[in-house]
Amino acid sequence: MDLGCGYGRVSIRLADKAEKVVGIDISEDNIKLAKEFCIDKKNCKFFTMDAADLKFEDNIFDMVICVQNGISAFKVPSYKLLEEADRVCKKGGVILFSSYSEKIWKERVEWFEIQAGHGLIGEIDYNQTKNGNIVCKDGFKATTYTKEDFMELASKFNITANVYEIDNSSLFCEMKKV
């Protein structure tokens, strides 16, 4: 399962390796785009759904991912997001969340400025943007999760967790359901 799949940019790559890929996103427009983008991938299914209230049975997915800093894009507490991911993940399955590394702060701010300039997000509120958090005047907030943040979050569940930094740009928290 790909939480916050957007238009399917990660799902389409997973489809080459997985028997079945399910992508969910709260945006109906994103789901429509994902279905079009992945039209040739018969093993991809997409649903408009709230990641904090998944309409799937317990213990159904081998892997649940929420990458490209998706953990901060949902307007729900990260605990609730992981709680639902844990609920739908099978015992022995993997939950993979990612966040940006603190090492690319300058580049992140520049990237958000470009997005704001194109009207994709609101104007950046520079008075509140600091300490790994980018805040826009429209209410959007992109947080940074540190290794310690991920480990604290994971400690509240019956999972084992490891955090890996890749290319000094992203942290990946790989959690295995016990």
PDB file of C-alpha atoms in Angstrom:
ATOM      1  CA  MET A   1       0.000   0.000   0.000  1.00  0.00           C
ATOM      2  CA  ASP A   2       1.212   3.443  -0.983  1.00  0.00           C
ATOM      3  CA  LEU A   3      -0.165   6.060   1.452  1.00  0.00           C
ATOM      4  CA  GLY A   4      -0.557   9.467  -0.147  1.00  0.00           C
ATOM      5  CA  CYS A   5       0.185   8.060  -3.584  1.00  0.00           C
ATOM      6  CA  GLY A   6      -0.453  11.324  -5.416  1.00  0.00           C
ATOM      7  CA  TYR A   7      -0.519  10.712  -9.148  1.00  0.00           C
ATOM      8  CA  GLY A   8       1.188   7.302  -8.746  1.00  0.00           C
ATOM      9  CA  ARG A   9       4.852   8.205  -9.243  1.00  0.00           C
ATOM     10  CA  VAL A  10       6.012   5.633  -6.667  1.00  0.00           C
ATOM     11  CA  SER A  11       3.209   3.114  -7.213  1.00  0.00           C
ATOM     12  CA  ILE A  12       4.134   2.640 -10.868  1.00  0.00           C
ATOM     13  CA  ARG A  13       7.678   1.649  -9.879  1.00  0.00           C
ATOM     14  CA  LEU A  14       6.429  -0.711  -7.185  1.00  0.00           C
ATOM     15  CA  ALA A  15       4.164  -2.415  -9.719  1.00  0.00           C
ATOM     16  CA  ASP A  16       7.203  -3.917 -11.464  1.00  0.00           C
ATOM     17  CA  LYS A  17       8.217  -5.717  -8.263  1.00  0.00           C
ATOM     18  CA  ALA A  18       4.970  -6.421  -6.425  1.00  0.00           C
ATOM     19  CA  GLU A  19       2.087  -8.740  -7.172  1.00  0.00           C
ATOM     20  CA  LYS A  20      -0.393  -6.003  -6.269  1.00  0.00           C
ATOM     21  CA  VAL A  21      -0.060  -2.305  -5.425  1.00  0.00           C
ATOM     22  CA  VAL A  22      -2.810  -0.297  -3.754  1.00  0.00           C
ATOM     23  CA  GLY A  23      -2.454   3.471  -3.703  1.00  0.00           C
ATOM     24  CA  ILE A  24      -4.608   5.768  -1.628  1.00  0.00           C
ATOM     25  CA  ASP A  25      -4.856   9.532  -1.593  1.00  0.00           C
ATOM     26  CA  ILE A  26      -7.399  11.945  -0.144  1.00  0.00           C
ATOM     27  CA  SER A  27      -7.534  13.886  -3.418  1.00  0.00           C
ATOM     28  CA  GLU A  28      -9.956  12.589  -6.032  1.00  0.00           C
ATOM     29  CA  ASP A  29      -7.999  14.531  -8.675  1.00  0.00           C
ATOM     30  CA  ASN A  30      -4.779  12.747  -7.681  1.00  0.00           C
ATOM     31  CA  ILE A  31      -6.488   9.354  -7.836  1.00  0.00           C
ATOM     32  CA  LYS A  32      -7.856  10.143 -11.289  1.00  0.00           C
ATOM     33  CA  LEU A  33      -4.341  11.082 -12.444  1.00  0.00           C
ATOM     34  CA  ALA A  34      -2.867   7.936 -10.857  1.00  0.00           C
ATOM     35  CA  LYS A  35      -5.348   5.723 -12.690  1.00  0.00           C
ATOM     36  CA  GLU A  36      -4.423   7.402 -15.982  1.00  0.00           C
ATOM     37  CA  PHE A  37      -0.664   7.377 -15.268  1.00  0.00           C
ATOM     38  CA  CYS A  38      -0.671   3.685 -14.340  1.00  0.00           C
ATOM     39  CA  ILE A  39      -3.256   2.541 -16.892  1.00  0.00           C
ATOM     40  CA  ASP A  40      -0.918  -0.179 -18.235  1.00  0.00           C
ATOM     41  CA  LYS A  41      -0.185  -1.546 -14.749  1.00  0.00           C
ATOM     42  CA  LYS A  42      -3.052  -3.977 -14.212  1.00  0.00           C
ATOM     43  CA  ASN A  43      -1.732  -4.821 -10.739  1.00  0.00           C
ATOM     44  CA  CYS A  44      -2.239  -1.222  -9.511  1.00  0.00           C
ATOM     45  CA  LYS A  45      -5.491  -0.168  -7.863  1.00  0.00           C
ATOM     46  CA  PHE A  46      -6.191   3.333  -6.564  1.00  0.00           C
ATOM     47  CA  PHE A  47      -8.747   4.624  -4.082  1.00  0.00           C
ATOM     48  CA  THR A  48      -9.749   7.993  -2.694  1.00  0.00           C
ATOM     49  CA  MET A  49      -9.356   7.453   1.034  1.00  0.00           C
ATOM     50  CA  ASP A  50      -8.244   9.079   4.271  1.00  0.00           C
ATOM     51  CA  ALA A  51      -4.955   7.561   5.471  1.00  0.00           C
ATOM     52  CA  ALA A  52      -6.066   8.025   9.077  1.00  0.00           C
ATOM     53  CA  ASP A  53      -9.228   6.004   8.444  1.00  0.00           C
ATOM     54  CA  LEU A  54      -8.326   3.220   6.021  1.00  0.00           C
ATOM     55  CA  LYS A  55     -11.264   1.169   4.774  1.00  0.00           C
ATOM     56  CA  PHE A  56      -9.313  -2.100   4.644  1.00  0.00           C
ATOM     57  CA  GLU A  57      -9.336  -5.173   6.846  1.00  0.00           C
ATOM     58  CA  ASP A  58      -6.675  -5.692   9.502  1.00  0.00           C
ATOM     59  CA  ASN A  59      -3.419  -7.455   8.565  1.00  0.00           C
ATOM     60  CA  ILE A  60      -3.927  -7.379   4.791  1.00  0.00           C
ATOM     61  CA  PHE A  61      -0.780  -5.738   3.316  1.00  0.00           C
ATOM     62  CA  ASP A  62       2.788  -7.069   3.230  1.00  0.00           C
ATOM     63  CA  MET A  63       4.165  -3.546   3.060  1.00  0.00           C
ATOM     64  CA  VAL A  64       2.832  -0.057   3.749  1.00  0.00           C
ATOM     65  CA  ILE A  65       4.844   2.912   2.543  1.00  0.00           C
ATOM     66  CA  CYS A  66       4.563   6.618   3.130  1.00  0.00           C
ATOM     67  CA  VAL A  67       7.559   8.174   1.407  1.00  0.00           C
ATOM     68  CA  GLN A  68       8.784  11.526   0.107  1.00  0.00           C
ATOM     69  CA  ASN A  69       8.007  13.153   3.447  1.00  0.00           C
ATOM     70  CA  GLY A  70       4.397  12.048   3.259  1.00  0.00           C
ATOM     71  CA  ILE A  71       4.366  11.786   7.042  1.00  0.00           C
ATOM     72  CA  SER A  72       4.213  15.578   7.239  1.00  0.00           C
ATOM     73  CA  ALA A  73       1.758  16.080   4.361  1.00  0.00           C
ATOM     74  CA  PHE A  74      -1.190  14.438   6.103  1.00  0.00           C
ATOM     75  CA  LYS A  75      -3.170  16.715   8.357  1.00  0.00           C
ATOM     76  CA  VAL A  76      -3.325  14.102  11.121  1.00  0.00           C
ATOM     77  CA  PRO A  77      -0.993  13.309  13.994  1.00  0.00           C
ATOM     78  CA  SER A  78       1.844  11.018  12.883  1.00  0.00           C
ATOM     79  CA  TYR A  79       0.824   8.580  15.633  1.00  0.00           C
ATOM     80  CA  LYS A  80      -2.593   8.114  13.976  1.00  0.00           C
ATOM     81  CA  LEU A  81      -0.997   7.603  10.562  1.00  0.00           C
ATOM     82  CA  LEU A  82       1.341   4.915  11.882  1.00  0.00           C
ATOM     83  CA  GLU A  83      -1.480   3.353  13.904  1.00  0.00           C
ATOM     84  CA  GLU A  84      -3.507   2.785  10.725  1.00  0.00           C
ATOM     85  CA  ALA A  85      -0.446   1.587   8.769  1.00  0.00           C
ATOM     86  CA  ASP A  86       0.300  -0.874  11.576  1.00  0.00           C
ATOM     87  CA  ARG A  87      -3.300  -2.079  11.664  1.00  0.00           C
ATOM     88  CA  VAL A  88      -3.442  -2.974   7.967  1.00  0.00           C
ATOM     89  CA  CYS A  89       0.088  -4.409   7.785  1.00  0.00           C
ATOM     90  CA  LYS A  90       0.521  -8.163   8.222  1.00  0.00           C
ATOM     91  CA  LYS A  91       2.615  -9.599  11.044  1.00  0.00           C
ATOM     92  CA  GLY A  92       6.190  -9.716   9.748  1.00  0.00           C
ATOM     93  CA  GLY A  93       5.350  -7.009   7.213  1.00  0.00           C
ATOM     94  CA  VAL A  94       7.243  -3.782   6.680  1.00  0.00           C
ATOM     95  CA  ILE A  95       6.129  -0.184   7.176  1.00  0.00           C
ATOM     96  CA  LEU A  96       8.375   2.377   5.498  1.00  0.00           C
ATOM     97  CA  PHE A  97       8.133   6.103   6.219  1.00  0.00           C
ATOM     98  CA  SER A  98      10.546   8.785   5.060  1.00  0.00           C
ATOM     99  CA  SER A  99      11.396  12.380   5.778  1.00  0.00           C
ATOM    100  CA  TYR A 100      13.888  14.908   4.528  1.00  0.00           C
ATOM    101  CA  SER A 101      17.293  15.082   6.164  1.00  0.00           C
ATOM    102  CA  GLU A 102      18.124  18.166   8.171  1.00  0.00           C
ATOM    103  CA  LYS A 103      21.243  18.374   5.997  1.00  0.00           C
ATOM    104  CA  ILE A 104      19.312  19.737   3.008  1.00  0.00           C
ATOM    105  CA  TRP A 105      17.464  22.572   4.737  1.00  0.00           C
ATOM    106  CA  LYS A 106      18.590  25.264   2.277  1.00  0.00           C
ATOM    107  CA  GLU A 107      17.611  23.137  -0.734  1.00  0.00           C
ATOM    108  CA  ARG A 108      14.199  22.312   0.787  1.00  0.00           C
ATOM    109  CA  VAL A 109      13.386  25.966   1.357  1.00  0.00           C
ATOM    110  CA  GLU A 110      14.435  26.762  -2.236  1.00  0.00           C
ATOM    111  CA  TRP A 111      12.260  23.913  -3.544  1.00  0.00           C
ATOM    112  CA  PHE A 112       9.244  25.181  -1.566  1.00  0.00           C
ATOM    113  CA  GLU A 113       9.873  28.708  -2.858  1.00  0.00           C
ATOM    114  CA  ILE A 114       9.705  27.359  -6.431  1.00  0.00           C
ATOM    115  CA  GLN A 115       6.455  25.518  -5.640  1.00  0.00           C
ATOM    116  CA  ALA A 116       4.982  28.642  -4.036  1.00  0.00           C
ATOM    117  CA  GLY A 117       6.047  30.697  -7.054  1.00  0.00           C
ATOM    118  CA  HIS A 118       4.046  28.358  -9.292  1.00  0.00           C
ATOM    119  CA  GLY A 119       1.010  28.512  -6.992  1.00  0.00           C
ATOM    120  CA  LEU A 120       1.265  24.844  -5.996  1.00  0.00           C
ATOM    121  CA  ILE A 121       1.410  25.755  -2.315  1.00  0.00           C
ATOM    122  CA  GLY A 122       0.752  28.948  -0.419  1.00  0.00           C
ATOM    123  CA  GLU A 123       3.255  31.708   0.182  1.00  0.00           C
ATOM    124  CA  ILE A 124       5.946  30.738   2.690  1.00  0.00           C
ATOM    125  CA  ASP A 125       5.624  32.310   6.132  1.00  0.00           C
ATOM    126  CA  TYR A 126       9.288  33.061   6.841  1.00  0.00           C
ATOM    127  CA  ASN A 127       8.535  34.114  10.429  1.00  0.00           C
ATOM    128  CA  GLN A 128       7.400  30.571  11.246  1.00  0.00           C
ATOM    129  CA  THR A 129       9.713  28.668   8.880  1.00  0.00           C
ATOM    130  CA  LYS A 130      12.624  27.371  10.953  1.00  0.00           C
ATOM    131  CA  ASN A 131      13.990  24.371  12.848  1.00  0.00           C
ATOM    132  CA  GLY A 132      13.194  21.923  10.044  1.00  0.00           C
ATOM    133  CA  ASN A 133       9.607  23.124   9.579  1.00  0.00           C
ATOM    134  CA  ILE A 134       8.393  24.987   6.518  1.00  0.00           C
ATOM    135  CA  VAL A 135       5.117  26.807   7.116  1.00  0.00           C
ATOM    136  CA  CYS A 136       2.969  28.402   4.421  1.00  0.00           C
ATOM    137  CA  LYS A 137       0.473  31.189   4.951  1.00  0.00           C
ATOM    138  CA  ASP A 138      -2.309  28.892   3.669  1.00  0.00           C
ATOM    139  CA  GLY A 139      -1.753  26.563   6.642  1.00  0.00           C
ATOM    140  CA  PHE A 140       0.380  23.910   4.930  1.00  0.00           C
ATOM    141  CA  LYS A 141       3.252  22.732   7.105  1.00  0.00           C
ATOM    142  CA  ALA A 142       6.115  20.428   6.119  1.00  0.00           C
ATOM    143  CA  THR A 143       7.971  19.016   9.086  1.00  0.00           C
ATOM    144  CA  THR A 144      11.269  17.222   9.329  1.00  0.00           C
ATOM    145  CA  TYR A 145      11.472  13.967  11.255  1.00  0.00           C
ATOM    146  CA  THR A 146      14.806  13.147  12.815  1.00  0.00           C
ATOM    147  CA  LYS A 147      16.065   9.682  13.626  1.00  0.00           C
ATOM    148  CA  GLU A 148      15.048  10.320  17.228  1.00  0.00           C
ATOM    149  CA  ASP A 149      11.544  11.424  16.168  1.00  0.00           C
ATOM    150  CA  PHE A 150      11.054   8.248  14.138  1.00  0.00           C
ATOM    151  CA  MET A 151      12.366   6.017  16.916  1.00  0.00           C
ATOM    152  CA  GLU A 152      10.112   7.685  19.498  1.00  0.00           C
ATOM    153  CA  LEU A 153       7.090   7.251  17.228  1.00  0.00           C
ATOM    154  CA  ALA A 154       7.925   3.592  16.522  1.00  0.00           C
ATOM    155  CA  SER A 155       8.436   2.857  20.228  1.00  0.00           C
ATOM    156  CA  LYS A 156       4.684   3.232  20.785  1.00  0.00           C
ATOM    157  CA  PHE A 157       3.949   0.161  18.647  1.00  0.00           C
ATOM    158  CA  ASN A 158       4.850  -3.514  18.590  1.00  0.00           C
ATOM    159  CA  ILE A 159       7.391  -3.015  15.825  1.00  0.00           C
ATOM    160  CA  THR A 160      11.144  -2.960  15.408  1.00  0.00           C
ATOM    161  CA  ALA A 161      12.596   0.070  13.681  1.00  0.00           C
ATOM    162  CA  ASN A 162      15.781   1.127  11.966  1.00  0.00           C
ATOM    163  CA  VAL A 163      16.498   4.511  10.434  1.00  0.00           C
ATOM    164  CA  TYR A 164      18.770   4.968   7.446  1.00  0.00           C
ATOM    165  CA  GLU A 165      20.008   8.190   5.891  1.00  0.00           C
ATOM    166  CA  ILE A 166      20.327   8.085   2.109  1.00  0.00           C
ATOM    167  CA  ASP A 167      22.450  10.531   0.091  1.00  0.00           C
ATOM    168  CA  ASN A 168      22.422  13.082   2.924  1.00  0.00           C
ATOM    169  CA  SER A 169      18.930  14.027   1.725  1.00  0.00           C
ATOM    170  CA  SER A 170      16.385  11.589   3.152  1.00  0.00           C
ATOM    171  CA  LEU A 171      15.786   9.520   6.269  1.00  0.00           C
ATOM    172  CA  PHE A 172      13.971   6.228   5.872  1.00  0.00           C
ATOM    173  CA  CYS A 173      12.406   4.577   8.885  1.00  0.00           C
ATOM    174  CA  GLU A 174      11.959   0.883   8.178  1.00  0.00           C
ATOM    175  CA  MET A 175       9.620  -0.725  10.695  1.00  0.00           C
ATOM    176  CA  LYS A 176       8.901  -4.421  10.900  1.00  0.00           C
ATOM    177  CA  LYS A 177       5.689  -5.556  12.508  1.00  0.00           C
ATOM    178  CA  VAL A 178       6.421  -8.141  15.191  1.00  0.00           C
TER     179      VAL A 178
END
